[in-house]
Amino acid sequence: MKKLFVSALIATMFVSTLAACSSNNEPSGSASAPASSAASSEKPSEPAKADPTGFSISMRTLNVSYVEQHPDINKDKYVLELEKMTNTDLDIRLIPHNEYQDKMVQMFATNDIPDVVQGSGGISGNELAGAVPNGVFLPLNDLLKEHGQNLLKFIPQEAWARMTDSKTGNIYGIPEILSNPSRRATWIRTDLLEKTGKPVPKTVEETIDVLRAFKELGVEQPYAGRKNFKYADTFFGSYDVLGYLNSFKQFPDGKVKPSFFDAEAMKKALLAYKAMYDEGLISKEFATVESADFKSIVTSGKAGMWSMNANELPIWGAQLMANVPGAKVALIPSPVGDDGKGGYGHYNPVTRSYFINVKAKDKAAEIVKFFDWMVGEQAELFFSYGIEGEDYQTDGSNVQYVAPTDEEGTNKQRYLNYWLWMVQDTTYNKRIADLSEPGKMMVDAFDNMLSKEGRRGIEFEPRLEALVKYPDLNPLSDQLPPLVLEHVLKMVYGKEPIDNYEKVLEEYLSKGGNEVIEEATARYNDKDNAFE
């Protein structure tokens, strides 16, 4: 068990923190940290003389329960507090997580575009429907120089490059960043693993062996799958055949192709998934499981192993332990394939981004100031702990905060730490992580395990024109292209022989794939916005 980077022993945590509480009369999971001088000096300013700047903003719900279950997010007390601190009047327009792509395209098609549009990455994402080249958004260069100096200092050039039109040098969006691109991890129920008597698995074969042992224990879903292999791509990562937007590779013939063109490796990954499907190690309905159901399966204790973002550990772990007393969970190294490597697709350095509608030019300066405030100390305190005097106390030099452990509290914390904090380094919240042993171990996993694993290839920004031209060949950020995905699912379900995989590649080439590879190779050789 030495490789267990995190053992979220919530029950143990409860005991230890309660013991601490009894010894020092401080609440469990509480913070008693020095408040920065900047924080103390950045008390909410005097009531603004100017009227609040009102602007509308579209935001994806991101499967955040607090948001999706809220009767009116615009009347939420934290939104109202945010408005008070930034002298704004927000009109947040929610985009349902699972309908994000379609709703965004619809928004642009109907020209019902808010003042600020939240994107999911760079300037050429599918969700933006070509809005940047069509002149929908304002260039931000001058506005950032005048009103966004904190943003310019906080956000690395690598992220700004993703928001910049290379032909004009214009910056079109403000990015939220991810400093550690290896964000997803393999999770395992260590209490179940202990019952099997097996060690932490390292290879694909050892992992499937553990899943079989979980099944013998009666675990309902030894491996929790999810629709279209999203957050269920563990074994594609083992064999480096993820095939996403950033998964192009230069092959021995010198051509740059999607990683799934390694047919032998893809067949090995498919054989692993098919064995899991045939033996009942993954749900027969996994290909239809949506994100909310996936979380419910995990936190209700039905799963033995799964993939999820590592920064969810303190919250998902707490919810799992609350529902299943005695359960324990850990992040472990992802199973390795033939090359001794594994892990998930690396994220690009931009997780969310914010574009300003040209029609909102008259208030663009105040909008930039709003985002500039997000990277300051006052924002860090608010989005980490909540409202001063209600959620936490401070004497000007120390902060007293009680970390929530129930589902309602952890959902609220995730909302504040993750969703409402629009521009930050979203790798993890160090202030919250430091409050618990699982949190500290999560940080250790990011720094010492995840930073050494994961798959990343070549990515083109803006994306290849051939991918736009042929939608069936166009992958999402973490899903195979529709043409390949359809065949792969049939192969796992036993409706198409895995040995036919070369024919899938032939079909891909015949339906525009040759143009994709030709363009990818040329842009890579020309160093034309090809990121590695």
Short mmCIF file of C-alpha atoms in Angstrom, two decimals:
data_model
loop_
_atom_site.label_atom_id
_atom_site.label_comp_id
_atom_site.label_asym_id
_atom_site.label_seq_id
_atom_site.Cartn_x
_atom_site.Cartn_y
_atom_site.Cartn_z
CA MET A 1 0.00 0.00 0.00
CA LYS A 2 3.02 2.26 -0.14
CA LYS A 3 1.83 3.61 -3.46
CA LEU A 4 -1.38 4.91 -2.02
CA PHE A 5 -1.02 8.62 -2.33
CA VAL A 6 -4.33 9.33 -0.75
CA SER A 7 -6.27 7.39 1.73
CA ALA A 8 -9.23 9.50 2.51
CA LEU A 9 -9.94 7.89 5.81
CA ILE A 10 -12.82 10.10 6.57
CA ALA A 11 -13.82 8.04 9.54
CA THR A 12 -10.31 8.36 10.86
CA MET A 13 -10.36 12.02 10.03
CA PHE A 14 -13.51 12.48 12.02
CA VAL A 15 -11.96 10.75 15.01
CA SER A 16 -8.72 12.66 14.82
CA THR A 17 -10.32 15.99 14.28
CA LEU A 18 -12.82 15.43 17.03
CA ALA A 19 -9.95 14.56 19.31
CA ALA A 20 -8.23 17.74 18.28
CA CYS A 21 -11.42 19.61 18.94
CA SER A 22 -11.67 18.25 22.47
CA SER A 23 -8.10 19.22 23.19
CA ASN A 24 -8.11 22.76 21.97
CA ASN A 25 -11.76 23.72 21.85
CA GLU A 26 -11.54 24.44 18.13
CA PRO A 27 -14.09 22.98 15.71
CA SER A 28 -13.05 20.03 13.56
CA GLY A 29 -11.70 20.80 10.11
CA SER A 30 -11.13 24.37 11.08
CA ALA A 31 -8.62 26.79 9.73
CA SER A 32 -6.64 29.04 11.96
CA ALA A 33 -4.41 30.65 9.40
CA PRO A 34 -2.80 34.01 9.22
CA ALA A 35 -4.80 36.31 7.02
CA SER A 36 -2.59 38.16 4.61
CA SER A 37 -1.96 41.80 5.04
CA ALA A 38 -3.34 42.27 1.57
CA ALA A 39 -6.51 40.51 2.60
CA SER A 40 -6.94 42.64 5.65
CA SER A 41 -6.31 45.74 3.63
CA GLU A 42 -8.76 44.67 0.94
CA LYS A 43 -11.85 44.86 3.06
CA PRO A 44 -14.94 45.52 1.02
CA SER A 45 -14.57 49.04 -0.11
CA GLU A 46 -16.82 51.88 0.86
CA PRO A 47 -20.14 51.86 -0.94
CA ALA A 48 -19.42 52.59 -4.54
CA LYS A 49 -20.35 56.02 -5.74
CA ALA A 50 -21.00 54.78 -9.24
CA ASP A 51 -24.01 52.65 -10.07
CA PRO A 52 -23.29 48.93 -10.29
CA THR A 53 -22.31 47.69 -13.72
CA GLY A 54 -24.96 45.30 -14.93
CA PHE A 55 -24.02 42.60 -17.38
CA SER A 56 -25.30 39.23 -18.47
CA ILE A 57 -23.06 36.16 -18.55
CA SER A 58 -23.66 32.61 -19.77
CA MET A 59 -22.22 29.85 -17.57
CA ARG A 60 -22.20 26.08 -17.91
CA THR A 61 -23.62 24.36 -14.84
CA LEU A 62 -20.79 21.79 -14.87
CA ASN A 63 -22.87 19.27 -12.98
CA VAL A 64 -22.50 21.34 -9.80
CA SER A 65 -25.41 20.30 -7.59
CA TYR A 66 -25.66 23.61 -5.75
CA VAL A 67 -26.17 25.40 -9.08
CA GLU A 68 -28.41 22.87 -10.78
CA GLN A 69 -30.71 22.60 -7.77
CA HIS A 70 -30.89 26.31 -7.01
CA PRO A 71 -34.29 27.91 -7.68
CA ASP A 72 -32.69 31.17 -8.87
CA ILE A 73 -28.92 31.44 -8.89
CA ASN A 74 -29.13 35.20 -9.45
CA LYS A 75 -30.69 35.57 -6.01
CA ASP A 76 -28.14 33.34 -4.30
CA LYS A 77 -26.56 35.09 -1.33
CA TYR A 78 -23.04 34.41 -2.58
CA VAL A 79 -23.83 35.90 -5.98
CA LEU A 80 -25.30 38.92 -4.20
CA GLU A 81 -22.17 39.19 -2.05
CA LEU A 82 -19.99 38.93 -5.13
CA GLU A 83 -21.96 41.73 -6.73
CA LYS A 84 -21.54 43.82 -3.59
CA MET A 85 -17.78 43.37 -3.54
CA THR A 86 -17.33 44.05 -7.25
CA ASN A 87 -20.02 46.71 -7.71
CA THR A 88 -21.75 44.69 -10.39
CA ASP A 89 -25.25 43.41 -11.12
CA LEU A 90 -24.97 39.98 -12.70
CA ASP A 91 -27.55 38.30 -14.90
CA ILE A 92 -26.24 34.72 -14.94
CA ARG A 93 -27.73 32.60 -17.70
CA LEU A 94 -27.19 28.91 -16.98
CA ILE A 95 -26.31 26.47 -19.74
CA PRO A 96 -27.19 22.86 -18.75
CA HIS A 97 -24.03 20.79 -18.48
CA ASN A 98 -25.17 17.93 -20.70
CA GLU A 99 -26.65 20.22 -23.35
CA TYR A 100 -23.79 22.69 -23.39
CA GLN A 101 -22.64 22.18 -26.98
CA ASP A 102 -26.12 22.34 -28.52
CA LYS A 103 -27.29 25.27 -26.38
CA MET A 104 -24.21 27.30 -27.19
CA VAL A 105 -24.59 26.76 -30.93
CA GLN A 106 -28.28 27.66 -30.60
CA MET A 107 -27.34 30.83 -28.73
CA PHE A 108 -25.12 32.02 -31.55
CA ALA A 109 -27.57 30.92 -34.24
CA THR A 110 -30.38 32.98 -32.71
CA ASN A 111 -28.03 35.89 -31.92
CA ASP A 112 -29.23 35.85 -28.33
CA ILE A 113 -25.73 36.44 -27.01
CA PRO A 114 -25.09 37.76 -23.46
CA ASP A 115 -22.57 40.44 -22.63
CA VAL A 116 -20.07 37.80 -21.49
CA VAL A 117 -19.87 34.30 -22.93
CA GLN A 118 -18.17 31.51 -21.05
CA GLY A 119 -16.23 29.16 -23.31
CA SER A 120 -14.60 25.87 -22.42
CA GLY A 121 -11.10 26.48 -23.75
CA GLY A 122 -9.40 28.50 -26.44
CA ILE A 123 -10.78 30.73 -29.15
CA SER A 124 -11.73 28.03 -31.64
CA GLY A 125 -13.77 25.60 -29.57
CA ASN A 126 -16.77 24.00 -31.24
CA GLU A 127 -19.02 25.58 -28.64
CA LEU A 128 -18.15 29.05 -29.95
CA ALA A 129 -19.45 28.21 -33.43
CA GLY A 130 -16.88 30.41 -35.17
CA ALA A 131 -17.81 33.48 -33.12
CA VAL A 132 -14.25 34.83 -32.90
CA PRO A 133 -13.52 35.01 -36.66
CA ASN A 134 -17.05 36.35 -37.19
CA GLY A 135 -16.31 39.37 -35.02
CA VAL A 136 -18.74 38.61 -32.20
CA PHE A 137 -16.23 39.40 -29.43
CA LEU A 138 -14.09 42.36 -28.48
CA PRO A 139 -10.29 42.30 -28.76
CA LEU A 140 -9.07 42.76 -25.19
CA ASN A 141 -5.44 43.82 -25.56
CA ASP A 142 -5.86 47.48 -24.66
CA LEU A 143 -8.50 46.80 -22.02
CA LEU A 144 -6.20 44.34 -20.26
CA LYS A 145 -3.29 46.76 -20.31
CA GLU A 146 -5.41 49.46 -18.70
CA HIS A 147 -7.71 47.50 -16.38
CA GLY A 148 -6.33 43.96 -16.13
CA GLN A 149 -2.78 44.24 -14.86
CA ASN A 150 -3.39 41.60 -12.17
CA LEU A 151 -4.71 39.21 -14.79
CA LEU A 152 -1.70 39.81 -17.00
CA LYS A 153 0.61 38.99 -14.09
CA PHE A 154 -1.33 35.97 -12.84
CA ILE A 155 -2.09 34.17 -16.09
CA PRO A 156 0.92 32.55 -17.81
CA GLN A 157 1.76 33.29 -21.42
CA GLU A 158 0.99 29.69 -22.35
CA ALA A 159 -2.67 30.30 -21.46
CA TRP A 160 -2.83 33.72 -23.12
CA ALA A 161 -1.54 32.08 -26.30
CA ARG A 162 -4.67 29.94 -26.38
CA MET A 163 -6.81 33.07 -26.29
CA THR A 164 -4.90 34.91 -29.01
CA ASP A 165 -5.55 35.05 -32.74
CA SER A 166 -2.08 34.29 -34.08
CA LYS A 167 -2.75 36.22 -37.29
CA THR A 168 -3.68 39.51 -35.62
CA GLY A 169 -2.20 39.16 -32.13
CA ASN A 170 -5.57 40.04 -30.66
CA ILE A 171 -6.53 38.50 -27.30
CA TYR A 172 -10.21 37.57 -27.32
CA GLY A 173 -10.80 35.95 -23.96
CA ILE A 174 -9.80 35.85 -20.30
CA PRO A 175 -8.78 32.32 -19.30
CA GLU A 176 -9.13 30.32 -16.12
CA ILE A 177 -5.95 28.28 -15.86
CA LEU A 178 -4.80 24.84 -14.85
CA SER A 179 -1.15 24.77 -13.79
CA ASN A 180 -0.98 20.96 -13.53
CA PRO A 181 -2.35 19.45 -16.78
CA SER A 182 -2.59 15.95 -15.29
CA ARG A 183 -5.89 16.43 -13.51
CA ARG A 184 -7.71 13.14 -13.71
CA ALA A 185 -6.79 10.18 -11.56
CA THR A 186 -7.66 6.56 -10.94
CA TRP A 187 -9.68 6.15 -7.75
CA ILE A 188 -10.17 2.94 -5.81
CA ARG A 189 -12.15 1.82 -2.76
CA THR A 190 -9.31 0.71 -0.52
CA ASP A 191 -11.62 -0.90 2.02
CA LEU A 192 -12.75 -3.26 -0.75
CA LEU A 193 -9.20 -3.77 -1.96
CA GLU A 194 -8.17 -4.78 1.55
CA LYS A 195 -10.95 -7.38 1.57
CA THR A 196 -9.61 -8.94 -1.63
CA GLY A 197 -6.15 -9.29 -0.10
CA LYS A 198 -4.62 -7.98 -3.31
CA PRO A 199 -2.03 -5.24 -3.69
CA VAL A 200 -2.64 -1.99 -5.52
CA PRO A 201 -2.73 -2.98 -9.19
CA LYS A 202 -0.10 -1.55 -11.50
CA THR A 203 -0.77 -3.03 -14.94
CA VAL A 204 -3.92 -3.47 -17.02
CA GLU A 205 -3.92 -7.19 -16.27
CA GLU A 206 -3.53 -6.66 -12.52
CA THR A 207 -6.30 -4.07 -12.60
CA ILE A 208 -8.77 -6.36 -14.30
CA ASP A 209 -7.81 -9.05 -11.80
CA VAL A 210 -8.76 -6.69 -8.97
CA LEU A 211 -12.06 -5.85 -10.69
CA ARG A 212 -12.84 -9.56 -10.85
CA ALA A 213 -12.15 -9.82 -7.14
CA PHE A 214 -14.48 -6.85 -6.52
CA LYS A 215 -17.20 -8.68 -8.41
CA GLU A 216 -16.70 -11.74 -6.24
CA LEU A 217 -17.23 -9.48 -3.21
CA GLY A 218 -20.57 -8.46 -4.68
CA VAL A 219 -19.61 -4.94 -5.76
CA GLU A 220 -22.39 -3.77 -8.07
CA GLN A 221 -20.08 -1.94 -10.53
CA PRO A 222 -16.43 -3.00 -10.09
CA TYR A 223 -15.47 -0.28 -12.62
CA ALA A 224 -17.87 2.66 -12.98
CA GLY A 225 -18.28 3.49 -16.67
CA ARG A 226 -19.74 6.57 -18.22
CA LYS A 227 -21.29 7.67 -21.49
CA ASN A 228 -18.97 7.59 -24.50
CA PHE A 229 -16.05 6.55 -22.25
CA LYS A 230 -15.92 10.06 -20.80
CA TYR A 231 -14.17 9.69 -17.44
CA ALA A 232 -14.02 5.97 -18.26
CA ASP A 233 -11.01 6.03 -20.57
CA THR A 234 -8.53 4.48 -18.14
CA PHE A 235 -7.40 1.75 -20.53
CA PHE A 236 -7.26 3.94 -23.63
CA GLY A 237 -4.76 5.92 -21.57
CA SER A 238 -2.82 2.78 -20.68
CA TYR A 239 -2.23 2.13 -24.37
CA ASP A 240 -1.95 5.79 -25.43
CA VAL A 241 -4.84 5.69 -27.90
CA LEU A 242 -7.09 8.38 -26.43
CA GLY A 243 -7.57 10.09 -29.79
CA TYR A 244 -8.69 13.48 -28.48
CA LEU A 245 -7.95 16.95 -29.81
CA ASN A 246 -4.55 16.95 -28.12
CA SER A 247 -3.73 13.33 -28.92
CA PHE A 248 -2.09 13.62 -32.33
CA LYS A 249 1.30 11.92 -32.64
CA GLN A 250 4.06 11.74 -35.23
CA PHE A 251 4.19 8.15 -36.46
CA PRO A 252 7.28 6.33 -37.82
CA ASP A 253 6.33 7.26 -41.39
CA GLY A 254 6.73 10.93 -40.43
CA LYS A 255 3.03 11.72 -40.67
CA VAL A 256 1.09 13.30 -37.80
CA LYS A 257 -2.04 11.27 -37.07
CA PRO A 258 -4.54 10.77 -34.28
CA SER A 259 -3.15 8.40 -31.64
CA PHE A 260 -5.84 5.81 -32.39
CA PHE A 261 -4.00 5.04 -35.64
CA ASP A 262 -1.84 2.72 -33.52
CA ALA A 263 -4.13 -0.19 -34.39
CA GLU A 264 -2.41 -2.86 -32.32
CA ALA A 265 -2.49 -0.73 -29.19
CA MET A 266 -6.15 0.17 -29.76
CA LYS A 267 -7.07 -3.49 -30.12
CA LYS A 268 -5.45 -4.24 -26.76
CA ALA A 269 -7.46 -1.47 -25.11
CA LEU A 270 -10.68 -2.72 -26.72
CA LEU A 271 -9.98 -6.28 -25.59
CA ALA A 272 -9.66 -5.01 -22.03
CA TYR A 273 -12.99 -3.17 -22.17
CA LYS A 274 -14.72 -6.09 -23.89
CA ALA A 275 -13.50 -8.48 -21.19
CA MET A 276 -14.86 -6.10 -18.56
CA TYR A 277 -18.19 -5.88 -20.41
CA ASP A 278 -18.49 -9.63 -20.99
CA GLU A 279 -17.63 -10.47 -17.37
CA GLY A 280 -19.89 -7.85 -15.82
CA LEU A 281 -17.02 -5.77 -14.45
CA ILE A 282 -18.59 -2.66 -16.00
CA SER A 283 -22.28 -1.86 -16.24
CA LYS A 284 -24.02 -3.15 -19.36
CA GLU A 285 -25.53 0.31 -19.67
CA PHE A 286 -22.32 2.24 -19.13
CA ALA A 287 -22.49 3.91 -22.55
CA THR A 288 -25.60 5.85 -21.50
CA VAL A 289 -24.58 6.90 -17.96
CA GLU A 290 -24.69 10.68 -17.63
CA SER A 291 -22.48 12.70 -15.29
CA ALA A 292 -25.03 13.12 -12.46
CA ASP A 293 -25.79 9.41 -12.41
CA PHE A 294 -22.06 8.65 -12.47
CA LYS A 295 -21.49 10.73 -9.37
CA SER A 296 -24.44 9.08 -7.65
CA ILE A 297 -23.07 5.61 -8.44
CA VAL A 298 -19.71 6.52 -6.94
CA THR A 299 -20.85 8.41 -3.85
CA SER A 300 -23.53 5.84 -3.01
CA GLY A 301 -20.87 3.13 -2.77
CA LYS A 302 -21.84 1.06 -5.82
CA ALA A 303 -18.44 1.34 -7.54
CA GLY A 304 -15.07 -0.18 -6.73
CA MET A 305 -12.88 1.80 -9.15
CA TRP A 306 -13.42 4.83 -11.36
CA SER A 307 -11.82 7.88 -12.91
CA MET A 308 -12.47 11.44 -11.76
CA ASN A 309 -10.64 14.71 -11.31
CA ALA A 310 -8.31 14.38 -8.34
CA ASN A 311 -9.32 17.74 -6.91
CA GLU A 312 -12.78 16.30 -6.16
CA LEU A 313 -11.32 13.93 -3.56
CA PRO A 314 -12.09 15.93 -0.40
CA ILE A 315 -15.71 16.48 -1.46
CA TRP A 316 -16.59 13.22 -3.24
CA GLY A 317 -14.67 11.32 -0.59
CA ALA A 318 -16.62 12.99 2.21
CA GLN A 319 -19.94 12.31 0.49
CA LEU A 320 -19.03 8.67 -0.09
CA MET A 321 -18.03 8.21 3.53
CA ALA A 322 -21.21 9.88 4.71
CA ASN A 323 -23.28 7.46 2.64
CA VAL A 324 -21.19 4.35 3.29
CA PRO A 325 -19.71 4.28 6.80
CA GLY A 326 -16.41 2.44 6.81
CA ALA A 327 -15.68 3.11 3.18
CA LYS A 328 -12.22 4.34 2.27
CA VAL A 329 -10.96 5.70 -1.02
CA ALA A 330 -7.56 6.42 -2.53
CA LEU A 331 -5.98 7.83 -5.64
CA ILE A 332 -3.57 5.32 -7.13
CA PRO A 333 -1.21 5.34 -10.10
CA SER A 334 -3.15 4.59 -13.28
CA PRO A 335 -2.61 1.16 -14.84
CA VAL A 336 0.27 1.08 -17.30
CA GLY A 337 0.39 -0.44 -20.74
CA ASP A 338 3.21 -1.92 -22.79
CA ASP A 339 5.39 1.19 -22.58
CA GLY A 340 5.19 1.27 -18.78
CA LYS A 341 3.13 4.45 -18.81
CA GLY A 342 -0.49 5.30 -18.18
CA GLY A 343 -2.83 8.02 -17.07
CA TYR A 344 -5.36 10.26 -18.70
CA GLY A 345 -5.34 12.93 -21.34
CA HIS A 346 -3.65 16.09 -20.21
CA TYR A 347 -5.79 19.18 -20.12
CA ASN A 348 -4.75 22.25 -21.96
CA PRO A 349 -3.84 25.17 -19.69
CA VAL A 350 -7.25 26.82 -20.18
CA THR A 351 -10.25 25.21 -18.46
CA ARG A 352 -12.81 27.98 -18.90
CA SER A 353 -12.65 31.32 -20.68
CA TYR A 354 -14.65 34.51 -20.87
CA PHE A 355 -15.39 36.53 -24.00
CA ILE A 356 -16.94 40.01 -24.11
CA ASN A 357 -19.64 40.73 -26.68
CA VAL A 358 -18.79 43.65 -28.98
CA LYS A 359 -22.22 45.03 -28.14
CA ALA A 360 -21.10 45.38 -24.51
CA LYS A 361 -18.23 47.70 -25.43
CA ASP A 362 -19.54 50.51 -23.24
CA LYS A 363 -19.12 48.41 -20.09
CA ALA A 364 -16.17 46.29 -21.16
CA ALA A 365 -13.73 48.15 -18.90
CA GLU A 366 -15.81 47.37 -15.80
CA ILE A 367 -16.17 43.75 -16.89
CA VAL A 368 -12.40 43.41 -17.20
CA LYS A 369 -12.05 44.95 -13.70
CA PHE A 370 -14.53 42.33 -12.43
CA PHE A 371 -12.31 39.51 -13.67
CA ASP A 372 -9.15 41.30 -12.53
CA TRP A 373 -10.55 41.30 -8.98
CA MET A 374 -10.88 37.50 -9.17
CA VAL A 375 -7.12 36.97 -8.82
CA GLY A 376 -6.74 39.14 -5.74
CA GLU A 377 -6.51 38.19 -2.07
CA GLN A 378 -10.01 39.33 -1.19
CA ALA A 379 -11.42 37.06 -3.88
CA GLU A 380 -9.31 34.16 -2.61
CA LEU A 381 -10.77 34.49 0.88
CA PHE A 382 -14.34 34.82 -0.39
CA PHE A 383 -14.26 31.92 -2.82
CA SER A 384 -12.38 29.70 -0.36
CA TYR A 385 -14.40 30.31 2.79
CA GLY A 386 -17.49 32.31 1.91
CA ILE A 387 -18.88 35.39 3.61
CA GLU A 388 -16.85 36.90 6.42
CA GLY A 389 -18.74 36.91 9.72
CA GLU A 390 -21.09 34.17 8.52
CA ASP A 391 -18.99 31.37 7.05
CA TYR A 392 -15.71 32.32 8.67
CA GLN A 393 -14.32 34.70 11.23
CA THR A 394 -11.20 36.80 11.20
CA ASP A 395 -9.57 39.06 13.74
CA GLY A 396 -7.58 40.75 11.05
CA SER A 397 -4.59 38.47 11.36
CA ASN A 398 -6.11 34.96 11.61
CA VAL A 399 -8.96 33.12 9.90
CA GLN A 400 -11.27 30.71 11.72
CA TYR A 401 -13.17 28.43 9.33
CA VAL A 402 -14.99 25.13 9.84
CA ALA A 403 -14.74 22.82 6.85
CA PRO A 404 -18.12 21.21 6.04
CA THR A 405 -18.49 17.44 6.12
CA ASP A 406 -22.15 16.95 5.20
CA GLU A 407 -23.41 16.85 1.62
CA GLU A 408 -25.14 20.21 1.74
CA GLY A 409 -22.01 21.89 3.05
CA THR A 410 -19.62 20.18 0.64
CA ASN A 411 -21.88 21.01 -2.31
CA LYS A 412 -21.82 24.66 -1.26
CA GLN A 413 -18.08 24.60 -0.89
CA ARG A 414 -17.60 23.08 -4.35
CA TYR A 415 -19.84 25.81 -5.77
CA LEU A 416 -17.75 28.53 -4.20
CA ASN A 417 -14.31 27.00 -4.70
CA TYR A 418 -14.91 25.79 -8.22
CA TRP A 419 -17.91 27.19 -10.09
CA LEU A 420 -18.41 30.75 -8.93
CA TRP A 421 -14.65 31.49 -8.85
CA MET A 422 -14.42 32.12 -12.56
CA VAL A 423 -10.74 32.95 -12.98
CA GLN A 424 -8.21 31.11 -10.81
CA ASP A 425 -5.65 28.32 -10.91
CA THR A 426 -8.18 25.52 -10.69
CA THR A 427 -5.70 22.71 -9.96
CA TYR A 428 -6.74 22.68 -6.29
CA ASN A 429 -7.69 25.04 -3.51
CA LYS A 430 -4.71 25.02 -1.16
CA ARG A 431 -6.54 26.84 1.64
CA ILE A 432 -9.23 24.14 1.78
CA ALA A 433 -6.86 21.25 1.13
CA ASP A 434 -4.76 22.22 4.13
CA LEU A 435 -7.76 21.71 6.43
CA SER A 436 -7.85 17.92 6.21
CA GLU A 437 -5.56 14.94 5.79
CA PRO A 438 -7.34 13.87 2.56
CA GLY A 439 -6.81 17.37 1.26
CA LYS A 440 -3.11 17.32 2.07
CA MET A 441 -2.78 13.91 0.47
CA MET A 442 -4.59 15.17 -2.62
CA VAL A 443 -2.00 17.90 -2.95
CA ASP A 444 0.72 15.29 -2.53
CA ALA A 445 -0.87 13.20 -5.29
CA PHE A 446 -0.93 16.16 -7.65
CA ASP A 447 2.65 17.10 -6.91
CA ASN A 448 4.24 13.65 -6.75
CA MET A 449 2.08 11.23 -8.74
CA LEU A 450 -0.15 12.92 -11.30
CA SER A 451 2.60 15.27 -12.40
CA LYS A 452 4.47 12.17 -13.61
CA GLU A 453 1.68 10.43 -15.52
CA GLY A 454 -0.84 11.13 -18.23
CA ARG A 455 -0.87 11.30 -21.99
CA ARG A 456 -0.37 14.31 -24.14
CA GLY A 457 0.38 14.58 -27.82
CA ILE A 458 0.16 17.34 -30.39
CA GLU A 459 -2.74 19.81 -30.40
CA PHE A 460 -3.61 22.46 -32.96
CA GLU A 461 -5.10 25.80 -31.93
CA PRO A 462 -7.12 26.79 -33.84
CA ARG A 463 -8.16 23.30 -34.63
CA LEU A 464 -7.51 21.73 -38.02
CA GLU A 465 -9.77 23.04 -40.75
CA ALA A 466 -10.26 19.47 -41.97
CA LEU A 467 -11.76 18.54 -38.59
CA VAL A 468 -14.25 21.37 -38.90
CA LYS A 469 -15.01 20.32 -42.46
CA TYR A 470 -15.69 16.70 -41.46
CA PRO A 471 -17.68 16.67 -38.19
CA ASP A 472 -17.64 12.87 -37.94
CA LEU A 473 -13.86 13.03 -37.65
CA ASN A 474 -13.84 15.88 -35.16
CA PRO A 475 -13.13 14.73 -31.59
CA LEU A 476 -14.25 16.56 -28.50
CA SER A 477 -11.73 17.52 -25.88
CA ASP A 478 -12.12 14.12 -24.21
CA GLN A 479 -14.11 11.97 -26.59
CA LEU A 480 -13.13 10.03 -29.68
CA PRO A 481 -14.42 11.30 -33.05
CA PRO A 482 -18.02 10.19 -33.65
CA LEU A 483 -17.05 7.85 -36.50
CA VAL A 484 -14.46 6.00 -34.40
CA LEU A 485 -16.50 6.10 -31.20
CA GLU A 486 -19.46 4.41 -32.87
CA HIS A 487 -17.33 1.47 -34.04
CA VAL A 488 -15.47 1.20 -30.74
CA LEU A 489 -18.70 0.96 -28.78
CA LYS A 490 -19.99 -1.74 -31.13
CA MET A 491 -16.77 -3.69 -30.64
CA VAL A 492 -17.02 -3.54 -26.85
CA TYR A 493 -20.66 -4.58 -27.05
CA GLY A 494 -19.70 -7.50 -29.31
CA LYS A 495 -21.63 -6.25 -32.32
CA GLU A 496 -18.53 -5.80 -34.44
CA PRO A 497 -15.26 -7.80 -34.39
CA ILE A 498 -12.30 -6.04 -32.83
CA ASP A 499 -10.18 -7.51 -35.62
CA ASN A 500 -12.06 -5.18 -37.98
CA TYR A 501 -10.39 -2.14 -36.44
CA GLU A 502 -8.12 -1.56 -39.45
CA LYS A 503 -11.27 -1.21 -41.56
CA VAL A 504 -12.39 1.59 -39.21
CA LEU A 505 -9.18 3.43 -39.99
CA GLU A 506 -9.72 2.86 -43.71
CA GLU A 507 -13.21 4.33 -43.40
CA TYR A 508 -11.77 7.29 -41.47
CA LEU A 509 -9.26 7.95 -44.24
CA SER A 510 -11.87 7.62 -46.99
CA LYS A 511 -14.23 10.10 -45.35
CA GLY A 512 -11.78 12.97 -45.01
CA GLY A 513 -9.10 11.49 -42.78
CA ASN A 514 -6.44 11.83 -45.44
CA GLU A 515 -7.04 15.60 -45.42
CA VAL A 516 -6.84 15.64 -41.62
CA ILE A 517 -3.47 13.89 -41.62
CA GLU A 518 -2.11 15.97 -44.48
CA GLU A 519 -3.03 19.23 -42.77
CA ALA A 520 -1.81 18.04 -39.35
CA THR A 521 1.55 16.99 -40.77
CA ALA A 522 2.02 20.26 -42.65
CA ARG A 523 1.12 22.43 -39.64
CA TYR A 524 3.34 20.41 -37.33
CA ASN A 525 6.30 20.66 -39.70
CA ASP A 526 5.67 24.39 -40.18
CA LYS A 527 5.31 24.91 -36.40
CA ASP A 528 1.98 26.59 -37.18
CA ASN A 529 0.26 26.80 -33.77
CA ALA A 530 0.99 23.15 -33.04
CA PHE A 531 1.24 22.72 -29.27
CA GLU A 532 2.96 19.71 -27.61
#
